[in-house]
Short mmCIF file of N, CA and C in Angstrom, two decimals:
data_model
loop_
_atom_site.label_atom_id
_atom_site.label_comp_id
_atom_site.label_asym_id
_atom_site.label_seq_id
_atom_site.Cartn_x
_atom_site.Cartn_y
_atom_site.Cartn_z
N UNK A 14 -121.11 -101.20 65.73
CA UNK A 14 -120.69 -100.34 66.80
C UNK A 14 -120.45 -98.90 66.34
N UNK A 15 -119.66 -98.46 65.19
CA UNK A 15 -119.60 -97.37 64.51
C UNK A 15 -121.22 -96.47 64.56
N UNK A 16 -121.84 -97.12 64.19
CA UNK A 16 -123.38 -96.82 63.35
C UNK A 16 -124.07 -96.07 65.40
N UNK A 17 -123.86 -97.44 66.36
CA UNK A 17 -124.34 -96.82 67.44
C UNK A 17 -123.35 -95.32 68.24
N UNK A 18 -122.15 -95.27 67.94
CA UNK A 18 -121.79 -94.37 68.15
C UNK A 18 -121.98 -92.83 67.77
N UNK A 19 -121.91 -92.75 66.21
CA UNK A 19 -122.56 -91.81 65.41
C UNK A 19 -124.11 -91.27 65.87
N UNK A 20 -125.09 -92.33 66.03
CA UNK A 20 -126.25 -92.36 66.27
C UNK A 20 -126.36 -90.93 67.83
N UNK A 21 -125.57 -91.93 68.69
CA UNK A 21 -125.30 -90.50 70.10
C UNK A 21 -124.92 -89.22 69.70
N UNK A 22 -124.27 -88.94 68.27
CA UNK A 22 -123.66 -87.82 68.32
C UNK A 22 -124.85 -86.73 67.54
N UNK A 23 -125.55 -87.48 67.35
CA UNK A 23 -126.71 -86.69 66.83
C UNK A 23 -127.35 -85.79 67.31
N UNK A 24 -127.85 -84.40 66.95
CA UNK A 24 -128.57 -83.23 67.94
C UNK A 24 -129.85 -83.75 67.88
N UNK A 25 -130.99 -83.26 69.30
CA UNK A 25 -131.91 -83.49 69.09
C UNK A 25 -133.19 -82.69 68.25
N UNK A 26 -134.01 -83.06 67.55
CA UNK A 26 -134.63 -82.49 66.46
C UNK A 26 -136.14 -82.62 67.44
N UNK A 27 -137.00 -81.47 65.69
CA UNK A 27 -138.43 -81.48 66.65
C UNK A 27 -139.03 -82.91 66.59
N UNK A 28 -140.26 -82.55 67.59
CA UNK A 28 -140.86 -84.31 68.07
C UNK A 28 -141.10 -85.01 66.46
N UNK A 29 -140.14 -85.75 65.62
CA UNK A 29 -140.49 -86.34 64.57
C UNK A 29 -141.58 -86.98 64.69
N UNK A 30 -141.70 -88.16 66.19
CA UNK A 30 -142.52 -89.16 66.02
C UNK A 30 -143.76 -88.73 65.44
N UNK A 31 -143.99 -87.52 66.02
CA UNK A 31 -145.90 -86.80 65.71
C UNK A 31 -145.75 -87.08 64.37
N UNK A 32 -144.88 -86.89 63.82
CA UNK A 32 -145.20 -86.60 61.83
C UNK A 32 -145.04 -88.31 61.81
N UNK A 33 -143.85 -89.12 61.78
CA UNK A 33 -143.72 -90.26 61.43
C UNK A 33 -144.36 -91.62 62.02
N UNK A 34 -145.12 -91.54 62.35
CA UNK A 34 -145.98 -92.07 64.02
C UNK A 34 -147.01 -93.24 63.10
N UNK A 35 -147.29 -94.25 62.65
CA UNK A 35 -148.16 -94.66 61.70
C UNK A 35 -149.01 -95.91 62.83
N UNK A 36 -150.35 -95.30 62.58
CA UNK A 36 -151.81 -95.74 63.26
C UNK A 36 -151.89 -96.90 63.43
N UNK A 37 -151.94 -97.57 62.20
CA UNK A 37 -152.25 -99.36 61.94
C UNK A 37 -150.82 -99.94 62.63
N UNK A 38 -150.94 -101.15 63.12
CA UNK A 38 -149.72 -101.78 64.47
C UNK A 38 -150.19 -103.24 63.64
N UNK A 39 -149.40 -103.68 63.13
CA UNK A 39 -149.56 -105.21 62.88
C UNK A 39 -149.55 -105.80 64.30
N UNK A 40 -149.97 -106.78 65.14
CA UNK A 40 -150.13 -107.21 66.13
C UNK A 40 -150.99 -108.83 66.12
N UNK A 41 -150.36 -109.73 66.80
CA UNK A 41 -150.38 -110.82 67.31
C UNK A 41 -150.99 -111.37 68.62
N UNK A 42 -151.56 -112.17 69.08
CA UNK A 42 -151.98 -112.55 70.26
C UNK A 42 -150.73 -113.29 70.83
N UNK A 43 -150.42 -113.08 71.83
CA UNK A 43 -149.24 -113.86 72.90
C UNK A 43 -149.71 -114.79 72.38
N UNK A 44 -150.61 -115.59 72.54
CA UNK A 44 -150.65 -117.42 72.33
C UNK A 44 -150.86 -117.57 70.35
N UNK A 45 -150.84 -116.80 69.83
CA UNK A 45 -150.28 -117.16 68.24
C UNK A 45 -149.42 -117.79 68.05
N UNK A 46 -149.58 -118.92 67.11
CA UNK A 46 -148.66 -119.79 66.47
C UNK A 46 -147.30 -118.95 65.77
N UNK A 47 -145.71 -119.28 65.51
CA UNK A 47 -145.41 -118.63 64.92
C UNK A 47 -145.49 -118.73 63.34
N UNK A 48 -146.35 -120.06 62.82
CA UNK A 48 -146.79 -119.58 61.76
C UNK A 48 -148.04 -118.37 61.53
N UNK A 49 -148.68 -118.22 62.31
CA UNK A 49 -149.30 -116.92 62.44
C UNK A 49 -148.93 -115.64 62.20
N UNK A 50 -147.66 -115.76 62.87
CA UNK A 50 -146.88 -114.59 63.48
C UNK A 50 -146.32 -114.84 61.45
N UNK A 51 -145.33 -115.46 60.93
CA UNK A 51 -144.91 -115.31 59.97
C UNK A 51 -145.79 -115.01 58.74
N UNK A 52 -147.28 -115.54 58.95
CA UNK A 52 -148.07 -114.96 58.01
C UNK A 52 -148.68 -113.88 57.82
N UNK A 53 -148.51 -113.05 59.40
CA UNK A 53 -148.80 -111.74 59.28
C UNK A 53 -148.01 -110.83 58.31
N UNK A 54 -146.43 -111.22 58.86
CA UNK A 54 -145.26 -110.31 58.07
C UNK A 54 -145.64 -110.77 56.81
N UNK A 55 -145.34 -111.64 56.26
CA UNK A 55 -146.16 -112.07 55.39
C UNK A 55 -147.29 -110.83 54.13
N UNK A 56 -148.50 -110.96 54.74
CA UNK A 56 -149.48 -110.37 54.34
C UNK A 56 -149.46 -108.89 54.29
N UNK A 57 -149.02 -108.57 55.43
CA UNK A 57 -148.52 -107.59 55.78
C UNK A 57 -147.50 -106.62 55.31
N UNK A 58 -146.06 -107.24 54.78
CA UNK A 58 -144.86 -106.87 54.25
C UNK A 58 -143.88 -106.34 55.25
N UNK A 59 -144.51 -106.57 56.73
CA UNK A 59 -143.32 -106.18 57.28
C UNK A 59 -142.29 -107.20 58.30
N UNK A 60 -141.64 -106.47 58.98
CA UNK A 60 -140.75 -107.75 59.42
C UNK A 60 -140.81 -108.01 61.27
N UNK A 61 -141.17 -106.88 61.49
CA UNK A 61 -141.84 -106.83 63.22
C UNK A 61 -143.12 -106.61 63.20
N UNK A 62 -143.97 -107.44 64.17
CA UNK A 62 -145.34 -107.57 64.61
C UNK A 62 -145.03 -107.41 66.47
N UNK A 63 -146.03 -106.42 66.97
CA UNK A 63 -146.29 -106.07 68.03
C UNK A 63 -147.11 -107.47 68.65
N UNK A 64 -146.86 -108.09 70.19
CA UNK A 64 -147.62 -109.12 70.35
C UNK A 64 -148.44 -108.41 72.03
N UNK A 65 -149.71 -108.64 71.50
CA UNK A 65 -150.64 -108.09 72.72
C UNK A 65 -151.21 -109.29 73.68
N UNK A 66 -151.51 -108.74 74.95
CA UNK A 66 -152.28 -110.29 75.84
C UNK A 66 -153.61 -108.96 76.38
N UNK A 67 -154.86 -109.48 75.98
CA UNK A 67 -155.71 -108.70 76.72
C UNK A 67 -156.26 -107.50 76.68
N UNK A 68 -155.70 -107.37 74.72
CA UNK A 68 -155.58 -105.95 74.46
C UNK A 68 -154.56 -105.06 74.77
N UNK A 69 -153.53 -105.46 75.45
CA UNK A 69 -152.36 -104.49 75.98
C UNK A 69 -151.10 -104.99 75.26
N UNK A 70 -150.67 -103.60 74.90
CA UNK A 70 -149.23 -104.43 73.78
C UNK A 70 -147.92 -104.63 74.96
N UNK A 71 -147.72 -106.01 74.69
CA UNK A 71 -146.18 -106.49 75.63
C UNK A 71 -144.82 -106.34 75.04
N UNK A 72 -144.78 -106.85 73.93
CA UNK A 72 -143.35 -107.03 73.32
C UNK A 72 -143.32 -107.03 72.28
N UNK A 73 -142.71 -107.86 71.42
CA UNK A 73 -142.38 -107.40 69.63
C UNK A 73 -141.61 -108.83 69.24
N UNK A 74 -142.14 -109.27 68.32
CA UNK A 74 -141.24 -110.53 67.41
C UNK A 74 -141.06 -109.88 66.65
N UNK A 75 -139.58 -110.12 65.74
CA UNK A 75 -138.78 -109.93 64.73
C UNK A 75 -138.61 -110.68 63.63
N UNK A 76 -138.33 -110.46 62.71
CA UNK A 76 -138.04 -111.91 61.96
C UNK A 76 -136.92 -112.80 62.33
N UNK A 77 -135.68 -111.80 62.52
CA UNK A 77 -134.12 -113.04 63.31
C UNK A 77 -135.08 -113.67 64.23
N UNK A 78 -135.68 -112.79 65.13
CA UNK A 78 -136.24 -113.83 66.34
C UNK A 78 -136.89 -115.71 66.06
N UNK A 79 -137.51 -114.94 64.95
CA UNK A 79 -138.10 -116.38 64.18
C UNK A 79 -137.22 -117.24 63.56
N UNK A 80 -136.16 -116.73 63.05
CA UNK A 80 -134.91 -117.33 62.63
C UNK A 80 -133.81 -118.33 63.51
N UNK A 81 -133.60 -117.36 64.46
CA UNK A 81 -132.69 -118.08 65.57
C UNK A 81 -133.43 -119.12 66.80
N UNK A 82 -134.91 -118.70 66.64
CA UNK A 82 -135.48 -118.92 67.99
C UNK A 82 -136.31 -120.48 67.11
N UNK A 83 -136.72 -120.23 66.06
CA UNK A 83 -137.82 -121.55 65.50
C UNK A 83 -137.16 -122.15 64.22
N UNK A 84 -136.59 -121.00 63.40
CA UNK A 84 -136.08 -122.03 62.22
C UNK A 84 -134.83 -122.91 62.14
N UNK A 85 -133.55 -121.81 62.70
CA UNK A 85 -132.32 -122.82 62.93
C UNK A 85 -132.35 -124.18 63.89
N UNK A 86 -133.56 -123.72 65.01
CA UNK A 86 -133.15 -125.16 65.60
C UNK A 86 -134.05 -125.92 65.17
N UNK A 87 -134.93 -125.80 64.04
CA UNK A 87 -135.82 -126.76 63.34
C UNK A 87 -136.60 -127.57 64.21
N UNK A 88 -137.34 -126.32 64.83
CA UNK A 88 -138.77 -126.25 65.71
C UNK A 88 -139.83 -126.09 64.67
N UNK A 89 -141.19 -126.88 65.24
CA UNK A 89 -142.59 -126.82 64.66
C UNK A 89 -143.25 -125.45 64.46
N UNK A 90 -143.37 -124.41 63.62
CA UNK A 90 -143.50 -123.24 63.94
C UNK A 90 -145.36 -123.49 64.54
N UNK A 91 -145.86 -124.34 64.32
CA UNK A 91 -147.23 -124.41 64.52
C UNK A 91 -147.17 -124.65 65.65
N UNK A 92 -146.34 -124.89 66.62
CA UNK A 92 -146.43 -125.51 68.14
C UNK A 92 -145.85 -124.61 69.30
N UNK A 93 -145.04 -123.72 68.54
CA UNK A 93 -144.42 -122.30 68.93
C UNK A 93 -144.91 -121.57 69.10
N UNK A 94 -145.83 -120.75 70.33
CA UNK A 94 -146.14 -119.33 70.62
C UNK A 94 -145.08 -118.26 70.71
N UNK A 95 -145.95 -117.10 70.07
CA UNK A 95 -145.62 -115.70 69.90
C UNK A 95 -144.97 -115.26 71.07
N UNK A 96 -145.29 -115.91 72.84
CA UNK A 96 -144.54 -115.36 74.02
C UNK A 96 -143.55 -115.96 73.83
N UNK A 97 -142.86 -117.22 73.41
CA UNK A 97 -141.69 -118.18 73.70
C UNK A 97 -140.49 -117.31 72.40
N UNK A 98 -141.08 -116.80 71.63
CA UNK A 98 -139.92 -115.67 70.72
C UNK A 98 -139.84 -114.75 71.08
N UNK A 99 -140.58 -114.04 71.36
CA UNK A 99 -140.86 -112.67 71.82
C UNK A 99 -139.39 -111.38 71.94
N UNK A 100 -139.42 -110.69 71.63
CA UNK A 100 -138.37 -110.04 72.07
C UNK A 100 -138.38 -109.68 73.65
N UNK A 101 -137.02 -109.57 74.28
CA UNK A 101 -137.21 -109.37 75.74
C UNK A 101 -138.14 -107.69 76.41
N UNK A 102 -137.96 -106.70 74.96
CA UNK A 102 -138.82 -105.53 75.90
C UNK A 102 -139.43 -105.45 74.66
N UNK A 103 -140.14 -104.25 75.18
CA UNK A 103 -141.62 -103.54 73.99
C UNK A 103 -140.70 -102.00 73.76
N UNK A 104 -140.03 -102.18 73.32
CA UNK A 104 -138.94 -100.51 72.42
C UNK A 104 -139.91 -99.37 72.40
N UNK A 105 -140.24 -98.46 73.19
CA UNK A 105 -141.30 -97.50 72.60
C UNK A 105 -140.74 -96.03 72.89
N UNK A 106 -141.39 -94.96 72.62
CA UNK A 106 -140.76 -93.59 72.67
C UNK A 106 -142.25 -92.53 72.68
N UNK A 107 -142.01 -91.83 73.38
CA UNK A 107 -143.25 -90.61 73.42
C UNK A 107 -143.30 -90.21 72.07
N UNK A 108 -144.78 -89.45 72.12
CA UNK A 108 -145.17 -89.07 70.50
C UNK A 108 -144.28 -88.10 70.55
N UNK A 109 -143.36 -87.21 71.22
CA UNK A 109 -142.80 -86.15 71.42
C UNK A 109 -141.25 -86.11 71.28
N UNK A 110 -141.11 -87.92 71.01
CA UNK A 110 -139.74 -87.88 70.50
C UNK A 110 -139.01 -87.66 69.41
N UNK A 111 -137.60 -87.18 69.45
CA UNK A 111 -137.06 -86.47 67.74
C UNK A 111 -136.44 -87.95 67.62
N UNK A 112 -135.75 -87.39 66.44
CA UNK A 112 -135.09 -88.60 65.16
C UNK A 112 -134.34 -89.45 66.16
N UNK A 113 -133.08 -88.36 66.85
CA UNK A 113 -132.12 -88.89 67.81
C UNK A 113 -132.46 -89.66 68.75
N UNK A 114 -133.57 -89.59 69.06
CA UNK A 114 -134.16 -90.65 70.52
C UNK A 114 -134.44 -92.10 69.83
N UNK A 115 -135.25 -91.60 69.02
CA UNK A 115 -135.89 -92.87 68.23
C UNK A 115 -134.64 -93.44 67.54
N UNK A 116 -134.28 -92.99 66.82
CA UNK A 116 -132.48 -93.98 65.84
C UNK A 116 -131.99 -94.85 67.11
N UNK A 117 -131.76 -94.15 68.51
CA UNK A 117 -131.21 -94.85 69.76
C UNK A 117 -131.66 -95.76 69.97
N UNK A 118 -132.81 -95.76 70.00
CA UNK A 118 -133.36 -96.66 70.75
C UNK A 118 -133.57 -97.95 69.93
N UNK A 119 -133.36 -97.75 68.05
CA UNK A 119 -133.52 -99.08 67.41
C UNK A 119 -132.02 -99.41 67.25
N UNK A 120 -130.79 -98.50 67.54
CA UNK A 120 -129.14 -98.91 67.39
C UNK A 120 -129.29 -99.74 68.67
N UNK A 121 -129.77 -99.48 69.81
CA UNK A 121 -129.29 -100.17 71.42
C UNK A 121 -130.39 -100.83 71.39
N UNK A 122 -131.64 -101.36 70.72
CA UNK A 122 -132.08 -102.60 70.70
C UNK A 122 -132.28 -103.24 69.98
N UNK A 123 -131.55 -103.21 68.48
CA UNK A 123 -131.33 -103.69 67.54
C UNK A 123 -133.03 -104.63 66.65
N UNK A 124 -133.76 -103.52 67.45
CA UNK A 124 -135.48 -103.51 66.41
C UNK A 124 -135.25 -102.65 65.29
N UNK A 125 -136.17 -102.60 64.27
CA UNK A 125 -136.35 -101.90 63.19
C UNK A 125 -137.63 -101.10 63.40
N UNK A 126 -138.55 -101.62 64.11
CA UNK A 126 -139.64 -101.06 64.62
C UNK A 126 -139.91 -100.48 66.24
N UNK A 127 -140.46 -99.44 66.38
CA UNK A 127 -140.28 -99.02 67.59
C UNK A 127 -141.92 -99.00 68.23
N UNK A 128 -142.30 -99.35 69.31
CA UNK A 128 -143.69 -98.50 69.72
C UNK A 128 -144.23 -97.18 69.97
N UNK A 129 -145.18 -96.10 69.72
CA UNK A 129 -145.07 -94.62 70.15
C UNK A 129 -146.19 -94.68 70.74
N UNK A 130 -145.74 -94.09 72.07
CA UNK A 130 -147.06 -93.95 73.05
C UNK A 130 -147.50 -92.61 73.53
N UNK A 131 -148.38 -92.36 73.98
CA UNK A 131 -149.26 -90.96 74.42
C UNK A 131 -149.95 -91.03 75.34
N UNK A 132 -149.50 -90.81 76.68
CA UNK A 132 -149.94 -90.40 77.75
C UNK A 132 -150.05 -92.49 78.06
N UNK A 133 -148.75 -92.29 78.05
CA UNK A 133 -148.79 -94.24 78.83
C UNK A 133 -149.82 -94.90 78.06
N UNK A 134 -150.44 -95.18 76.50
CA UNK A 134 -150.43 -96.03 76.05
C UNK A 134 -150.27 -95.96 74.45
N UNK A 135 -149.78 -96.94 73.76
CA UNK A 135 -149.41 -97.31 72.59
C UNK A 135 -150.19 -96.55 71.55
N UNK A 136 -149.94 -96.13 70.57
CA UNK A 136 -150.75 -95.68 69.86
C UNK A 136 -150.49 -95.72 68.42
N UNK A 137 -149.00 -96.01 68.20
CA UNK A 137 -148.89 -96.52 66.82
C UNK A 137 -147.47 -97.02 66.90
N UNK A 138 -146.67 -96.74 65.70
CA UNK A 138 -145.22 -97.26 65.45
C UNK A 138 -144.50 -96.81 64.64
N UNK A 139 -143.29 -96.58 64.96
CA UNK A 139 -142.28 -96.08 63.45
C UNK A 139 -141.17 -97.12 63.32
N UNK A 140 -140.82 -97.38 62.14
CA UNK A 140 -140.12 -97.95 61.12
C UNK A 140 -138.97 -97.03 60.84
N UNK A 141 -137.67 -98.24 60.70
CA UNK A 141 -136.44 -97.85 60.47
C UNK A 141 -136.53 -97.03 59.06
N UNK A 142 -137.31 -97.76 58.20
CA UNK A 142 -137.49 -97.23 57.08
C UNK A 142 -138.08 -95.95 56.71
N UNK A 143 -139.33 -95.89 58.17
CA UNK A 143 -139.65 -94.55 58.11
C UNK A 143 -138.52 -93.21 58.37
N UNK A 144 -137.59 -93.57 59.18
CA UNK A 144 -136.49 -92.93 59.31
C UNK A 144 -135.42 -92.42 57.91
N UNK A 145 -135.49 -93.72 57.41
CA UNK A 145 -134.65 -93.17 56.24
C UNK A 145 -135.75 -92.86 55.13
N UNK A 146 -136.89 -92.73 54.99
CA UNK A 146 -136.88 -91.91 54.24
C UNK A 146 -137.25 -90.40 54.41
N UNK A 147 -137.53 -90.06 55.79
CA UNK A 147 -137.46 -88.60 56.11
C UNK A 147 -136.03 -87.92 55.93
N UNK A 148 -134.96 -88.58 56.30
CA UNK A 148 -133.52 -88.13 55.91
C UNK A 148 -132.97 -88.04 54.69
N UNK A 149 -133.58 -89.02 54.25
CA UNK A 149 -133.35 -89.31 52.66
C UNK A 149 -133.22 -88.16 51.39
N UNK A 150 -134.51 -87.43 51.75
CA UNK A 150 -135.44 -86.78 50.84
C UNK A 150 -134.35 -85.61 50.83
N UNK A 151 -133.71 -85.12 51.79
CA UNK A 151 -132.73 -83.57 51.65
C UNK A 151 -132.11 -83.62 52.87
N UNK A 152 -130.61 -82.60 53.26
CA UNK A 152 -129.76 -82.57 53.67
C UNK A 152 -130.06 -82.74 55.06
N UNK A 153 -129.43 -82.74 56.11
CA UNK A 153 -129.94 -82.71 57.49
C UNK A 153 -130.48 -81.35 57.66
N UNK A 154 -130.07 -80.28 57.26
CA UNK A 154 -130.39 -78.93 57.56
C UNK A 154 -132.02 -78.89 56.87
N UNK A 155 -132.27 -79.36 56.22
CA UNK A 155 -133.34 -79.30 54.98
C UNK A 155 -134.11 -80.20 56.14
N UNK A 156 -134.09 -81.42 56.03
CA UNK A 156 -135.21 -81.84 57.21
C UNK A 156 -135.48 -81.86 58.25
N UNK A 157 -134.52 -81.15 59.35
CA UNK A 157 -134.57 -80.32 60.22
C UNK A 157 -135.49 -79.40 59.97
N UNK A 158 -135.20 -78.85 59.04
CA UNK A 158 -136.85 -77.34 59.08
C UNK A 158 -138.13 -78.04 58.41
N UNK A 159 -137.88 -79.17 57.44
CA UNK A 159 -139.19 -79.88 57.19
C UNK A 159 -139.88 -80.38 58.56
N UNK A 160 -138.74 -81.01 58.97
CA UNK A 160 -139.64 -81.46 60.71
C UNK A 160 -140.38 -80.17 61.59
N UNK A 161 -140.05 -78.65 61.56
CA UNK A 161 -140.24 -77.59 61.97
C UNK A 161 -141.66 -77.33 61.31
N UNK A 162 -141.72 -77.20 60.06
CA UNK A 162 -142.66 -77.02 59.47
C UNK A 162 -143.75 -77.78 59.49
N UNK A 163 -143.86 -78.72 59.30
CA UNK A 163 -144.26 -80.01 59.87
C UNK A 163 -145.49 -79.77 61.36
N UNK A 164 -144.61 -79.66 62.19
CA UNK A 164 -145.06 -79.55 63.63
C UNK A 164 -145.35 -78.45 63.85
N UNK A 165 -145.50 -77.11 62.87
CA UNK A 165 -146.02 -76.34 63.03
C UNK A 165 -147.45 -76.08 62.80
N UNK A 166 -147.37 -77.18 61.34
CA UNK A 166 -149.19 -77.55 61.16
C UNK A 166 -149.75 -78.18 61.95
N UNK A 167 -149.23 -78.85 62.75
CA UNK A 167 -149.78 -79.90 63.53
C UNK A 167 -150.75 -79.55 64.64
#
């Protein structure tokens, strides 16, 4: 609760997503097994996979999801589709969103991964991790003008 409070008090910065925005979307078919789904993260290294029906991205499995939803109640993960875990929304943010929108939106839906879309459709994703390491690197004032600079090449 601390962490989501702080998160609001944040100013808004330039559109990070454009810089932090990454192309490749690990992604799942709605009717994937969730051993599927776990061998993506898996192969992959990450811990959210985007799940599409039809080519159109719907929602997002997590790993807790796989945890609470298939392993604690010691369900068949082979008999388990990707819709029956699913997270309840698809978390996404314009390419035009700063740090502050995006941090919000993974504190109040407790994803690590977010969707970024452009002109109403999906187009890539940012990572909690991508977050910390743009902050990471130097002070808030310091990546504040890296983000400036940044979007000025852009």
């Amino acid at each position: 609760m601390v962490v989501k409070s702080l998160v609001k008090t944040i100013p808004e910065t330039p559109p990070a997503a454009r810089i932090l925005t990454k192309r490749d979307i690990p992604t799942v078919d709605v009717n994937a097994n969730v051993l599927e789904v776990a061998n993506l993260m898996k192969t992959t290294g990450v811990r959210n996979v985007f799940v599409s029906k039809a080519g159109k991205y719907m929602r997002i499995v997590r790993d807790i999801d796989l945890v609470l939803k298939v392993i604690e109640p010691q369900l068949d993960p082979k008999t388990i589709i990707a819709e029956n875990v699913m997270h309840p929304q698809l978390p996404s943010v314009d390419i035009d969103a700063g740090i502050s929108e995006i941090s919000r939106l993974m504190a109040d839906t407790g994803v690590r991964r977010v969707a970024v879309t452009e002109k109403g459709k999906v187009i890539g994703s940012i990572t909690a991790g991508d977050l910390l390491q743009l902050v990471s690197f130097a002070s808030r004032t310091d990546w504040i003008q890296i983000l400036i600079q940044k979007q000025k090449a852009l």
